[in-house]
Short mmCIF file of C-alpha atoms and ligand atoms in Angstrom, two decimals:
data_model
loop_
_atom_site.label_atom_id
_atom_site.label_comp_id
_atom_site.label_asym_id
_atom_site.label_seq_id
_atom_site.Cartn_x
_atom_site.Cartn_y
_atom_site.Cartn_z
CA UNK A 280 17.57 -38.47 -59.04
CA UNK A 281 20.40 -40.30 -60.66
CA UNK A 282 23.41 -42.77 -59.20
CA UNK A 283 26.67 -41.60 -59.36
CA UNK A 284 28.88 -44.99 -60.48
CA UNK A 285 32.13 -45.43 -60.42
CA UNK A 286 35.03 -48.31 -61.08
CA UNK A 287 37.93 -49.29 -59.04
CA UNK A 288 40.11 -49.55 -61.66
CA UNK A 289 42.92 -51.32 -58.78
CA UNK A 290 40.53 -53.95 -58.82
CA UNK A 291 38.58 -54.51 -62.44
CA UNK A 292 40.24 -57.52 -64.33
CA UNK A 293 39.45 -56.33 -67.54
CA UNK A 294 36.62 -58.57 -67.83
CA UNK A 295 34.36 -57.06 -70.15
CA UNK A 296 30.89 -58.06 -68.07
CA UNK A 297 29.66 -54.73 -67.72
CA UNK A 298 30.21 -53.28 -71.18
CA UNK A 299 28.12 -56.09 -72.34
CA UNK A 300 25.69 -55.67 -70.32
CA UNK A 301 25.03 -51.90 -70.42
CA UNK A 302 27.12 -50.98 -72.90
CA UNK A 303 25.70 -47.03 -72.82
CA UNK A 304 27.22 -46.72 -69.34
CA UNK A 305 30.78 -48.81 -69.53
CA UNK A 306 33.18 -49.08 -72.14
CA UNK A 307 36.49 -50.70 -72.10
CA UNK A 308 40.14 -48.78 -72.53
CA UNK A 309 42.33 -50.78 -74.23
CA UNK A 310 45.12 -49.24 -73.67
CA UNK A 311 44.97 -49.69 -69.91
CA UNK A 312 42.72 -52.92 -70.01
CA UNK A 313 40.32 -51.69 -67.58
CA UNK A 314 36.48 -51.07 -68.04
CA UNK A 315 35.14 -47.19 -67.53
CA UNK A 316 32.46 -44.98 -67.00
CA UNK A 317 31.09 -42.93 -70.24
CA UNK A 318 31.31 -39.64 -69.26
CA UNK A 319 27.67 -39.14 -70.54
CA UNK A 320 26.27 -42.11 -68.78
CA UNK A 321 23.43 -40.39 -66.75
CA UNK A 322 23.50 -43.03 -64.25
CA UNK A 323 20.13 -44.03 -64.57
CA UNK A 324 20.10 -47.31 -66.50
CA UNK A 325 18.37 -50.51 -64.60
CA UNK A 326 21.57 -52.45 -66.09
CA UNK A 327 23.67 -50.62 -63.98
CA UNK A 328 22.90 -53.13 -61.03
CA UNK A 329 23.03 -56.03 -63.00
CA UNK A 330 26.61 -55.43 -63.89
CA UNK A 331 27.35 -53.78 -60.46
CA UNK A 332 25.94 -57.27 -59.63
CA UNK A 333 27.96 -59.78 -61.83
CA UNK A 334 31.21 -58.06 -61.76
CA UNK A 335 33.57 -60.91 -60.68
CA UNK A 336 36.08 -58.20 -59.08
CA UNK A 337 32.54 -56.33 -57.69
CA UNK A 338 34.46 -53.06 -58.37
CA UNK A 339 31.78 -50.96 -59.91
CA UNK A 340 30.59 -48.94 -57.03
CA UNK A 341 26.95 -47.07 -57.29
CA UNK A 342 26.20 -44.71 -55.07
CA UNK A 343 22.44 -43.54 -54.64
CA UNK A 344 22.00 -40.12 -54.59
S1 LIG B 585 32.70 -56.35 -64.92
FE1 LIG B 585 34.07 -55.51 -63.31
S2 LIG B 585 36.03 -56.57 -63.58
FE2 LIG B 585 34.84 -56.86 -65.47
S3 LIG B 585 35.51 -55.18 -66.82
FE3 LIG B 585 33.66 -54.47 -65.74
S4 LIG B 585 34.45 -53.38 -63.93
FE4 LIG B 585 36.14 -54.64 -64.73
#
């Protein structure tokens, strides 16, 4: 079982949060100033939820599956 997690890039700020906090699942564009999803994240990481959790913009979206 793994999440499936996904950013609303309309909404991130750019913040950074979540690719310090679980840097093997986010990274950060810098061309577009937006955080995303490593396409080889597995979606398993416990510090998916705590960025899910302290992303000011709360645009990362995990879905259980
Ligand atoms: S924590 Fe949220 S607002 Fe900040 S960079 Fe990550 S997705 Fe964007």
């Amino acid at each position: 079982m793994s999440n499936k997690v996904t950013i609303d890039t309309d909404e991130c700020i750019g913040c950074q949060t979540c690719v310090e906090l679980c840097p093997d699942v986010f990274s950060f564009d810098t061309d577009t100033e937006k955080a995303e999803v490593r396409s080889e994240a597995t979606g398993n990481e416990e510090c998916i939820e705590d960025a899910a959790d302290a992303c000011p913009a709360s645009c990362i979206i995990v879905e259980k599956e």
